[in-house]
PDB file of C-alpha atoms in Angstrom:
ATOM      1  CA  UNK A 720     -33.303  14.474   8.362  1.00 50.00           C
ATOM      2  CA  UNK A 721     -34.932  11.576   6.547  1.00 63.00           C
ATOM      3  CA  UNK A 722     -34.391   7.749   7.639  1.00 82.00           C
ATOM      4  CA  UNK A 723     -31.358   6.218   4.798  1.00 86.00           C
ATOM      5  CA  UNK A 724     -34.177   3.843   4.638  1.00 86.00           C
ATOM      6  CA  UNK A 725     -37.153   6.319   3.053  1.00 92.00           C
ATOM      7  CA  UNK A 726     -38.105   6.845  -0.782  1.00 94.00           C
ATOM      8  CA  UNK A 727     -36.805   9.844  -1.869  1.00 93.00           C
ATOM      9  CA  UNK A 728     -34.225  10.371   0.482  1.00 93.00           C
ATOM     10  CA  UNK A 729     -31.167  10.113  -2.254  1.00 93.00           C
ATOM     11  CA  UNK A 730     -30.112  13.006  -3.577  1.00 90.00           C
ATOM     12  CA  UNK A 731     -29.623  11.334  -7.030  1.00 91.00           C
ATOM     13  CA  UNK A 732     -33.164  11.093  -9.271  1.00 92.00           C
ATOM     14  CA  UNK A 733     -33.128  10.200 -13.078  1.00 95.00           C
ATOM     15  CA  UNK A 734     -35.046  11.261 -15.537  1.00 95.00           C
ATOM     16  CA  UNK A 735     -37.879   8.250 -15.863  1.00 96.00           C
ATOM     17  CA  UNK A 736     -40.828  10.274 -14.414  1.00 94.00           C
ATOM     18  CA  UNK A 737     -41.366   9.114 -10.366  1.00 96.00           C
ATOM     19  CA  UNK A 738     -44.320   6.721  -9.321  1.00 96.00           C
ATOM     20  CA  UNK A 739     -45.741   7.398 -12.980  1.00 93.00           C
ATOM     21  CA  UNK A 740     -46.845   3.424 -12.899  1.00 93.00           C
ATOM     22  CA  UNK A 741     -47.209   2.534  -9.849  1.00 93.00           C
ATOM     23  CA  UNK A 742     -47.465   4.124  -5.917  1.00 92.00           C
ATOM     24  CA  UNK A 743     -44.605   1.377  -4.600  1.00 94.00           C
ATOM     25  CA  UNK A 744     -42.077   1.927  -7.589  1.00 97.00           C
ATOM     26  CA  UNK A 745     -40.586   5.292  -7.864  1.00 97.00           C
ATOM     27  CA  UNK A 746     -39.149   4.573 -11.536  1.00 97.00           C
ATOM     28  CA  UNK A 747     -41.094   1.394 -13.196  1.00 97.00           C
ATOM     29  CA  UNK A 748     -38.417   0.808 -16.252  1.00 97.00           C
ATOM     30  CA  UNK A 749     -35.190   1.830 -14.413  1.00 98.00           C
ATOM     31  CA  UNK A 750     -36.420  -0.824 -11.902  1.00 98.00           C
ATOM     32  CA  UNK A 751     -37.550  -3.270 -13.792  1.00 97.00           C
ATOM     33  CA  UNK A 752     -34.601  -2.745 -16.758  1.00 98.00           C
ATOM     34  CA  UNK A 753     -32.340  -4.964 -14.561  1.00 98.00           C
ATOM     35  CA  UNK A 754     -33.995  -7.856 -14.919  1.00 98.00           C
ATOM     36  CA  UNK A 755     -31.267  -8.722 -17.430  1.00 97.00           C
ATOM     37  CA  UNK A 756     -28.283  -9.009 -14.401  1.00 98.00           C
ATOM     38  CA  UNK A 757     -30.706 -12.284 -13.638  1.00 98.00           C
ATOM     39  CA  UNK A 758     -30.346 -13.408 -16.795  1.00 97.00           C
ATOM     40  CA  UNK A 759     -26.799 -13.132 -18.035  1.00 97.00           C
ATOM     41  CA  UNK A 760     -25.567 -13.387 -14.776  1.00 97.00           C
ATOM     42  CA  UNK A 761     -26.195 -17.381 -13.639  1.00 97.00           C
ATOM     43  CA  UNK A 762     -25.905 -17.733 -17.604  1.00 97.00           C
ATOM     44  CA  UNK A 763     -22.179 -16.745 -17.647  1.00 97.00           C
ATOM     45  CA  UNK A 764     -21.997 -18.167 -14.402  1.00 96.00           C
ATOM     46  CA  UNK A 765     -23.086 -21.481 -15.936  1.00 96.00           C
ATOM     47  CA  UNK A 766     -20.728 -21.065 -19.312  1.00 96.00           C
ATOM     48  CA  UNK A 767     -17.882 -19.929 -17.752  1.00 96.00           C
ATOM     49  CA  UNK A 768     -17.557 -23.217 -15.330  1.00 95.00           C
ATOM     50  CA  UNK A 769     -14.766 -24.929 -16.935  1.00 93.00           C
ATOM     51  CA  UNK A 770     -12.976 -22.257 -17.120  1.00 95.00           C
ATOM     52  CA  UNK A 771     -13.723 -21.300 -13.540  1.00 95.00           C
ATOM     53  CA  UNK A 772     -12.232 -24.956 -12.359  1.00 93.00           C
ATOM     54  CA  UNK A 773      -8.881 -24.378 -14.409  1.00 93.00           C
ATOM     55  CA  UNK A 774      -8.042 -20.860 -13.775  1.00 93.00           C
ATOM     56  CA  UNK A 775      -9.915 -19.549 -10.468  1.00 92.00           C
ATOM     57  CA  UNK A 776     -13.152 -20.327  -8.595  1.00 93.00           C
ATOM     58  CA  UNK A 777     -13.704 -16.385  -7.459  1.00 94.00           C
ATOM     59  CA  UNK A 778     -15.604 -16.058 -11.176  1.00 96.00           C
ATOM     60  CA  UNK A 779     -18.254 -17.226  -9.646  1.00 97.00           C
ATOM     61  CA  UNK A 780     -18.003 -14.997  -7.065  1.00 96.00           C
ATOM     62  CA  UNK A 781     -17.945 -12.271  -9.527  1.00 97.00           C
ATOM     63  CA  UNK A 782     -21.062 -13.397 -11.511  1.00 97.00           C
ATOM     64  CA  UNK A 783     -22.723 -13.559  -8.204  1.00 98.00           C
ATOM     65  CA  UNK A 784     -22.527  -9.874  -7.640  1.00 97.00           C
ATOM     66  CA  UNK A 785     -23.527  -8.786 -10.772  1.00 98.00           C
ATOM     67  CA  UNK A 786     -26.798 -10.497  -9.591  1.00 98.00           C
ATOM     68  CA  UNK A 787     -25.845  -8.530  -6.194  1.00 98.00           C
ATOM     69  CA  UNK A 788     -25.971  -5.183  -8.274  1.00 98.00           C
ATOM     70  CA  UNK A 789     -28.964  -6.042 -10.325  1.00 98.00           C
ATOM     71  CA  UNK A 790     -30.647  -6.373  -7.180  1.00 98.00           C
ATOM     72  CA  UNK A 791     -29.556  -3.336  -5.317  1.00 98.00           C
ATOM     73  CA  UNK A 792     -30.167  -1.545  -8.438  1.00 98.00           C
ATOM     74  CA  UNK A 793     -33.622  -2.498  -8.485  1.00 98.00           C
ATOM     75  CA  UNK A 794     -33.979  -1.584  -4.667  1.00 98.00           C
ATOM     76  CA  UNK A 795     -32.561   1.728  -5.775  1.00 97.00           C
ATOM     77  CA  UNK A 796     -35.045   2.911  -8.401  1.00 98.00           C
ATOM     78  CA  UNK A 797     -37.648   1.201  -6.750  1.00 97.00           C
ATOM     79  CA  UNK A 798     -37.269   3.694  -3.250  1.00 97.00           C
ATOM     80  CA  UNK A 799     -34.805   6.236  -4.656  1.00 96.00           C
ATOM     81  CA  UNK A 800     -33.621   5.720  -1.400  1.00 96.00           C
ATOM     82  CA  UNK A 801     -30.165   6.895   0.189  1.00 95.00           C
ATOM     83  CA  UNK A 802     -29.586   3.211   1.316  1.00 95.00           C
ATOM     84  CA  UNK A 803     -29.893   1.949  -1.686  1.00 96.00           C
ATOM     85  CA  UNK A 804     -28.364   4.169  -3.881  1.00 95.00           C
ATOM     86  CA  UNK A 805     -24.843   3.500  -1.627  1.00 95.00           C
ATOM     87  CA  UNK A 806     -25.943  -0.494  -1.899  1.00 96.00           C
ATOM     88  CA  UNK A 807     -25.833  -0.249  -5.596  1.00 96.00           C
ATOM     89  CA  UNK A 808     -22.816   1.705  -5.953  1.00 95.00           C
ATOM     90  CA  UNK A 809     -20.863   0.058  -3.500  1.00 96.00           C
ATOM     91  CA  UNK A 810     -21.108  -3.575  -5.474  1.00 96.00           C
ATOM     92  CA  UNK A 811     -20.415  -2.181  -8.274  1.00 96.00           C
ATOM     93  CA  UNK A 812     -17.234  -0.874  -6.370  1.00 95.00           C
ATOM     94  CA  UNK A 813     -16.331  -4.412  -5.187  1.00 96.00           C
ATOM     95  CA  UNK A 814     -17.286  -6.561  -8.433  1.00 97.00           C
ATOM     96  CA  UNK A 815     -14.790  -3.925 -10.150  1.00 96.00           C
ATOM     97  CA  UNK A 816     -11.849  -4.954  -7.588  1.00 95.00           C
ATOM     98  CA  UNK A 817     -12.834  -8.554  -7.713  1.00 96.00           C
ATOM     99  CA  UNK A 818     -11.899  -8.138 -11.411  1.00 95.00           C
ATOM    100  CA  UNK A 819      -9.360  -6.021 -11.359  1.00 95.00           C
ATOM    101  CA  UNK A 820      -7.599  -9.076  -8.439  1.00 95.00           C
ATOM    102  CA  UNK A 821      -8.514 -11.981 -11.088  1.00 95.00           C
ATOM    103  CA  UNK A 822      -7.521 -10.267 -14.494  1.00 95.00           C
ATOM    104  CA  UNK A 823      -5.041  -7.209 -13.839  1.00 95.00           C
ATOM    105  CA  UNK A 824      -1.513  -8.505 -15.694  1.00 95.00           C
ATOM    106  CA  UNK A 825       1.125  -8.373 -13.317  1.00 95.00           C
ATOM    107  CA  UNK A 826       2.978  -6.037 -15.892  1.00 94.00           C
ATOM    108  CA  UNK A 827       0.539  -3.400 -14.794  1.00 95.00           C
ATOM    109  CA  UNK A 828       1.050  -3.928 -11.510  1.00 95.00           C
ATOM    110  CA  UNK A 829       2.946  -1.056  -8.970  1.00 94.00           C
ATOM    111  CA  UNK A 830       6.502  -1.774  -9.364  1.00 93.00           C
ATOM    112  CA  UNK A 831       6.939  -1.335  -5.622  1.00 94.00           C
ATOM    113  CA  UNK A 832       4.826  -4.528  -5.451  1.00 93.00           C
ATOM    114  CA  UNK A 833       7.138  -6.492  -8.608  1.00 89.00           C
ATOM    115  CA  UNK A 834       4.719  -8.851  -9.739  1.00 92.00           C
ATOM    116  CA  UNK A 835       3.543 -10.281  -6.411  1.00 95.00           C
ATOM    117  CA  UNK A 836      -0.710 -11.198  -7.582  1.00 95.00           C
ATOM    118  CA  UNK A 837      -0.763 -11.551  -3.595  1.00 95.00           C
ATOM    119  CA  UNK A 838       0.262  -8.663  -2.359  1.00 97.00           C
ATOM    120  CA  UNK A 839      -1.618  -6.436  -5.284  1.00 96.00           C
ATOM    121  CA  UNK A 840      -4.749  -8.637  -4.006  1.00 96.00           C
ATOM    122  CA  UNK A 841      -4.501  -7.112  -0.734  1.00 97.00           C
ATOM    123  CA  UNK A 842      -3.497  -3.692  -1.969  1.00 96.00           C
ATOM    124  CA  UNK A 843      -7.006  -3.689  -4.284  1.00 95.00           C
ATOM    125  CA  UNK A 844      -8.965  -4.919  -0.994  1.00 96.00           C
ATOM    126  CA  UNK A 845      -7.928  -2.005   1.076  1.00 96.00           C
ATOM    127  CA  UNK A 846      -8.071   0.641  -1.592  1.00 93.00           C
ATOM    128  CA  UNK A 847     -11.476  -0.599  -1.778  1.00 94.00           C
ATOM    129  CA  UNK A 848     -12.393  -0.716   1.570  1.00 95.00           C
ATOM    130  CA  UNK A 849     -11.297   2.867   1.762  1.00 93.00           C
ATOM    131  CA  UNK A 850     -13.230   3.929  -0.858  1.00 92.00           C
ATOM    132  CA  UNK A 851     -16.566   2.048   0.001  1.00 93.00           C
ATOM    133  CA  UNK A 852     -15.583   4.482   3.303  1.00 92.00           C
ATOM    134  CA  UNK A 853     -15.035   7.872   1.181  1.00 89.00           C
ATOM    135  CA  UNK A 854     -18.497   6.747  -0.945  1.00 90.00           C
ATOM    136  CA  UNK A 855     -20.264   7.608   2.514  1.00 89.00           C
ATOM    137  CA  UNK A 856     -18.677  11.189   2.639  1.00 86.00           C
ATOM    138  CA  UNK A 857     -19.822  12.709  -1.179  1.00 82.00           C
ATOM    139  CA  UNK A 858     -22.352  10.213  -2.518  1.00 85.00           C
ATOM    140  CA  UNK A 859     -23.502  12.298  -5.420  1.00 81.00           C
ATOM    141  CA  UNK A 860     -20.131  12.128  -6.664  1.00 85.00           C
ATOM    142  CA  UNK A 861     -20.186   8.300  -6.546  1.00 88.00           C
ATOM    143  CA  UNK A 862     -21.368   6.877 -10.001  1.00 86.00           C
ATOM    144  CA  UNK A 863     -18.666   9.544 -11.469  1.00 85.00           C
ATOM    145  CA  UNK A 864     -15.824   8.100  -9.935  1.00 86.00           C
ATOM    146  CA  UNK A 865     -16.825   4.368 -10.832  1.00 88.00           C
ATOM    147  CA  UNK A 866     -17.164   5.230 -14.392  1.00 84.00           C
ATOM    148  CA  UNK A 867     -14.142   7.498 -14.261  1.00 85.00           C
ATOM    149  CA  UNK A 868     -12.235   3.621 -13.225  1.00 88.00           C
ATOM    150  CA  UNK A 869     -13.304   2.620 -16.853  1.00 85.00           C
ATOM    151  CA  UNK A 870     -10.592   5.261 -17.987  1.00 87.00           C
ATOM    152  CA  UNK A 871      -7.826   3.429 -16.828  1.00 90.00           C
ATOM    153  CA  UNK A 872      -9.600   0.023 -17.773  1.00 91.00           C
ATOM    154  CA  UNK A 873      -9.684   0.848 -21.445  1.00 91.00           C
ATOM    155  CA  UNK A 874      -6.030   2.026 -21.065  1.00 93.00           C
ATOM    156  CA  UNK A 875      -5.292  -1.528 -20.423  1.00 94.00           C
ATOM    157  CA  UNK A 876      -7.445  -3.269 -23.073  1.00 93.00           C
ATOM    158  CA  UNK A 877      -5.982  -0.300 -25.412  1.00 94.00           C
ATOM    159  CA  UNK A 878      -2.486  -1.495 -24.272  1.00 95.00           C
ATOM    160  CA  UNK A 879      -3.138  -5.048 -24.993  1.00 95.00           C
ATOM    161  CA  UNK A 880      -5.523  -4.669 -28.420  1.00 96.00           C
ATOM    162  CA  UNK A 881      -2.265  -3.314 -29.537  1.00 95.00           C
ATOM    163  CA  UNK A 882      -0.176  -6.168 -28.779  1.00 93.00           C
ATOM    164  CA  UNK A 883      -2.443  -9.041 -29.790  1.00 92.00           C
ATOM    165  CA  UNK A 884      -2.747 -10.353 -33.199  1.00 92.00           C
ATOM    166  CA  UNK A 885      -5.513 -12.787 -32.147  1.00 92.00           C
ATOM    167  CA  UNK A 886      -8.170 -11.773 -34.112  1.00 93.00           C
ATOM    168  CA  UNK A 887     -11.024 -13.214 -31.081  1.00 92.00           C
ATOM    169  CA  UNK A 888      -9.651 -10.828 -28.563  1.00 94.00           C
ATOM    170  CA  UNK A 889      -9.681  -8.023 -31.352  1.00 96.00           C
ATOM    171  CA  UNK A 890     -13.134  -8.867 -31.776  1.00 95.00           C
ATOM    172  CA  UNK A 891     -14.174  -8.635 -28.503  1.00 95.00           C
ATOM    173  CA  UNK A 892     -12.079  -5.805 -27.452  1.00 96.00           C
ATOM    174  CA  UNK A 893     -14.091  -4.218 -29.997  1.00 96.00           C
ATOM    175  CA  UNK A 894     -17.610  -5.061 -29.373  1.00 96.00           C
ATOM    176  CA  UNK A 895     -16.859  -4.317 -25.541  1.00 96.00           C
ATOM    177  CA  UNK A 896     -15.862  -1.123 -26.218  1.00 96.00           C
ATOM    178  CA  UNK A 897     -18.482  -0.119 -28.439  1.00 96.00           C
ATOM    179  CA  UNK A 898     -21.224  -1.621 -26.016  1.00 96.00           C
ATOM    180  CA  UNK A 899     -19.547   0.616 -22.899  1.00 95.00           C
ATOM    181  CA  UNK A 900     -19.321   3.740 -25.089  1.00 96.00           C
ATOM    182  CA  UNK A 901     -23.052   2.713 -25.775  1.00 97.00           C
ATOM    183  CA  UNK A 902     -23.922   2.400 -22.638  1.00 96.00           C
ATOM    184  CA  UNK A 903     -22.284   5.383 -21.723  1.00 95.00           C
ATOM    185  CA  UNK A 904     -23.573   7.575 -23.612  1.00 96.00           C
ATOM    186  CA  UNK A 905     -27.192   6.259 -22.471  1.00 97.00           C
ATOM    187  CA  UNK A 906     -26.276   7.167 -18.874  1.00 96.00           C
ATOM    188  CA  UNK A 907     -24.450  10.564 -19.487  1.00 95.00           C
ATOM    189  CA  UNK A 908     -27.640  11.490 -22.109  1.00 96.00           C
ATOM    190  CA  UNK A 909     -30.266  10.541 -19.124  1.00 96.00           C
ATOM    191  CA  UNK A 910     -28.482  12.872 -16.496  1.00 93.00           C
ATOM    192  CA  UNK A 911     -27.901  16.214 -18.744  1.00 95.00           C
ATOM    193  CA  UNK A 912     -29.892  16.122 -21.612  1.00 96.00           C
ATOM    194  CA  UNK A 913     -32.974  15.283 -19.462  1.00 95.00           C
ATOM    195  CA  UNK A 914     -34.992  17.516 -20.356  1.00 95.00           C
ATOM    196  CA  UNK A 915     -34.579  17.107 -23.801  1.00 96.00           C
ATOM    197  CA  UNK A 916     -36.245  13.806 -23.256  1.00 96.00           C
ATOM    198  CA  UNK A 917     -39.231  14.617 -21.243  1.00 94.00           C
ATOM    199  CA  UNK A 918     -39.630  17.223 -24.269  1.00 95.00           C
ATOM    200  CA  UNK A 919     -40.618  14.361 -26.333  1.00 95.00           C
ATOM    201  CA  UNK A 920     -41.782  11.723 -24.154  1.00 94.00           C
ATOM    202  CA  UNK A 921     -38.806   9.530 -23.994  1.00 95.00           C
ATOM    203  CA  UNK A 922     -37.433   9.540 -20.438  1.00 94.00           C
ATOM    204  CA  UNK A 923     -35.646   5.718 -20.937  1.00 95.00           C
ATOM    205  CA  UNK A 924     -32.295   6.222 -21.587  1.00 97.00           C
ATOM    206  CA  UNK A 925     -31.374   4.861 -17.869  1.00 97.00           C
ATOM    207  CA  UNK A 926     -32.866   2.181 -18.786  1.00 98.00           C
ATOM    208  CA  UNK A 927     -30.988   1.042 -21.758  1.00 98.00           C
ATOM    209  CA  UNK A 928     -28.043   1.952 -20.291  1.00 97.00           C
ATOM    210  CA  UNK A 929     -29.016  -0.969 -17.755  1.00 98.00           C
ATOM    211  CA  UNK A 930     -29.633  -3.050 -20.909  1.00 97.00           C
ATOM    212  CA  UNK A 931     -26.176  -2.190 -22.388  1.00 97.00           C
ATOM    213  CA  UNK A 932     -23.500  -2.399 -19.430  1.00 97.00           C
ATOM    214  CA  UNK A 933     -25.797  -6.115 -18.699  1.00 97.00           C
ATOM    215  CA  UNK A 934     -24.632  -6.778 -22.201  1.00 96.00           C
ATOM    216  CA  UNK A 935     -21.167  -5.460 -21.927  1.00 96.00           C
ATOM    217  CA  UNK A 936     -20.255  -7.832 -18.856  1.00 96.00           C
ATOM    218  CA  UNK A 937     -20.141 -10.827 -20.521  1.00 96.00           C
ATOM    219  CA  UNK A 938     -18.173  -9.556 -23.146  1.00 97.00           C
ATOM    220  CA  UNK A 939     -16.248  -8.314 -20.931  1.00 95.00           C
ATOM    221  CA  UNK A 940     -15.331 -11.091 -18.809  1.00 96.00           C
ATOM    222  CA  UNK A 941     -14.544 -12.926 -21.895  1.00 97.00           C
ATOM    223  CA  UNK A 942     -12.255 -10.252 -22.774  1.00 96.00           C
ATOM    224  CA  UNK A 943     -10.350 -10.498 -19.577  1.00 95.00           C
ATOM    225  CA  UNK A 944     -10.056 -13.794 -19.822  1.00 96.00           C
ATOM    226  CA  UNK A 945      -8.617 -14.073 -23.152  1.00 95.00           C
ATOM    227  CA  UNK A 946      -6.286 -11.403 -21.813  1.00 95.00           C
ATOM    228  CA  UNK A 947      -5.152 -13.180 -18.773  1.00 95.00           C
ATOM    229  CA  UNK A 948      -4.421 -16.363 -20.597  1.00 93.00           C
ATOM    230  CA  UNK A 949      -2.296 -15.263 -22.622  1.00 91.00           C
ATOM    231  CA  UNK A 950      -0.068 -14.300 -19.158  1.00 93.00           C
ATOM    232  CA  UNK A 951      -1.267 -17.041 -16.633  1.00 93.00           C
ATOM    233  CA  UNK A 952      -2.287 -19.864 -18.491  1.00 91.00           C
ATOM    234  CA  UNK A 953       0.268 -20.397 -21.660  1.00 87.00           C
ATOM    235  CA  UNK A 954      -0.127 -23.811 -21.673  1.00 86.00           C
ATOM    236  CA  UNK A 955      -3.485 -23.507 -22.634  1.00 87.00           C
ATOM    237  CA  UNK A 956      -5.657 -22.621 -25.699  1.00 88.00           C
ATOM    238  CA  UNK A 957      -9.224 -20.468 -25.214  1.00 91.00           C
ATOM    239  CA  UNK A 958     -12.011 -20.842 -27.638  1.00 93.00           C
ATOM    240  CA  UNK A 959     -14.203 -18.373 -27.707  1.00 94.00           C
ATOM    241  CA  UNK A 960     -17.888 -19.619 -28.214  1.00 95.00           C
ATOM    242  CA  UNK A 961     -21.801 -18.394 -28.016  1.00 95.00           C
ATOM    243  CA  UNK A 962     -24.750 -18.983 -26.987  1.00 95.00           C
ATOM    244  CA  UNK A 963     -26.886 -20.449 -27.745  1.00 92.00           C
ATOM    245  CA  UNK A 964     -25.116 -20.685 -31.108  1.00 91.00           C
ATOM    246  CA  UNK A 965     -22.143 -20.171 -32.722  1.00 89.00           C
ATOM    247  CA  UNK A 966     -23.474 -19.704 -36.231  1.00 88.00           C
ATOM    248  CA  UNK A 967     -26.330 -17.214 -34.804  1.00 84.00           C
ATOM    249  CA  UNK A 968     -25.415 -13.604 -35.664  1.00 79.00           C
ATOM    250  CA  UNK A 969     -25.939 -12.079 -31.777  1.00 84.00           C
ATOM    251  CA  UNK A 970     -24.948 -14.517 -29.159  1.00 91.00           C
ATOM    252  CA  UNK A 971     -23.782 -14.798 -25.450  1.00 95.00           C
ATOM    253  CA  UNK A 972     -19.599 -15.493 -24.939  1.00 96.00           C
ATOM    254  CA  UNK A 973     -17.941 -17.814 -23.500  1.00 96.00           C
ATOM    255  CA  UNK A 974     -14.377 -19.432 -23.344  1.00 95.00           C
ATOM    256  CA  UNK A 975     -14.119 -23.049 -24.058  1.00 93.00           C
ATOM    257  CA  UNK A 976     -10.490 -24.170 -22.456  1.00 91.00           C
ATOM    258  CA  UNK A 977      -7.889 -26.817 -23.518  1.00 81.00           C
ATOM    259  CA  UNK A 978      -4.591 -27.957 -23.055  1.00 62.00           C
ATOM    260  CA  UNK A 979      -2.324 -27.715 -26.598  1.00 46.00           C
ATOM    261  CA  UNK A 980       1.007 -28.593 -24.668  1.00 42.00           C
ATOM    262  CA  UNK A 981       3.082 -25.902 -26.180  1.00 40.00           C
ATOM    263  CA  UNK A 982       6.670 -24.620 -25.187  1.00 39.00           C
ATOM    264  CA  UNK A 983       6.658 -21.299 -22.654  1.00 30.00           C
TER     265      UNK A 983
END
């Protein structure tokens, strides 16, 4: 049985062509697509500060492991390694239930739990611990079941695109949908229309999947927060803003946050 630690020794390959580039990186551009989780992520990290001090410091938390899975991710393609396909997986597991404690509304929560943002804390830690165990027992099933979570992610944003007449969170809602379905159809085109693909010399589509769910996070975020205000901070008003310029037509976004002192 191979060491966890040894290249090759994950049962999940892509489609990029292995140690084409180099003899230390199994897949050069699925490695080396990630670079972009080092960009956005101190970037949003950086933008989202005030917002972070009013509503909850654990966003930084949460921009720190997308760098986390940016880096694992890299380890992963680099070794194809069993070790670090469960790294990368796993923090994408956890930076999902860091969001889902920060942003769920309490209307969604379990009834059994009312709308207790304690108790539904603890309730997303252990279902989370328990599945970081089960990720051990089938990890080829793994990246299936974290973007099967998006289903009931998108039920929510569906929920509340519906409600909303803001025409920012619209917007965004939106744009982060179209970049996931992007981004998902990038990921679900590299794994079974491979070797369509290598049939014309275009084994990338990993890649910009990387490229597109980087993207998606910040919008994202952004979205969640726009959501959550509207429930947990009603006495004040989010401005949506981007960098590095409003006016430009493709730009980074942000919430800018102030009080307007109206009635609940």
């Amino acid at each position: 049985m191979p060491s966890i630690f040894a290249y090759q020794s994950s049962e999940v390959d892509w489609c990029e062509s292995n140690f084409q580039h180099s003899e230390l990186v199994a897949e050069f551009y699925n490695t080396f697509s990630n670079v972009t989780f080092f960009i956005f992520g101190p970037l949003m990290m950086f933008l989202m500060h005030p917002y972070a001090q009013k509503r909850s410091r654990s966003i930084y938390a949460l921009c720190v492991l997308f760098m986390v899975i940016g880096l694992f991710s890299m380890y992963f393609h680099m070794t194809l390694s069993f070790l670090g396909q469960l790294l990368d997986e796993i923090s994408i597991l956890w930076l999902l239930a860091g969001g889902y404690s920060i942003w769920m509304p309490r209307c969604y929560f379990p009834t059994f739990l009312g709308q207790n943002r304690p108790q539904f804390i603890c309730l997303v830690v252990i279902a989370t611990m328990v599945s970081t165990f089960l990720s051990f027992l089938r990890p080829t099933v793994n990246a299936y079941a974290l973007n099967s979570i998006a289903v009931h992610i998108l039920y929510i944003v569906f929920q509340e695109y519906k409600k909303t007449s803001n025409k920012e969170l619209r917007h965004l809602i939106e744009v982060s949908v179209v970049l996931w379905a992007f981004a998902l159809t990038s990921w679900i085109s590299d794994r079974f229309l491979c070797s369509f693909w290598q049939q014309i010399n275009f084994s990338y589509m990993h890649s910009i999947w990387h490229l597109f769910i980087s993207i998606t996070f910040p919008y994202g975020m952004v979205t969640m927060a726009l959501v959550d205000a509207r429930y947990e901070m009603p006495n004040q008003t989010l401005k949506v803003r981007y960098w590095p310029r409003d006016t430009w037509p493709v730009g980074l976004p942000y919430v800018e946050v102030s009080g307007d002192h109206k009635n609940c």
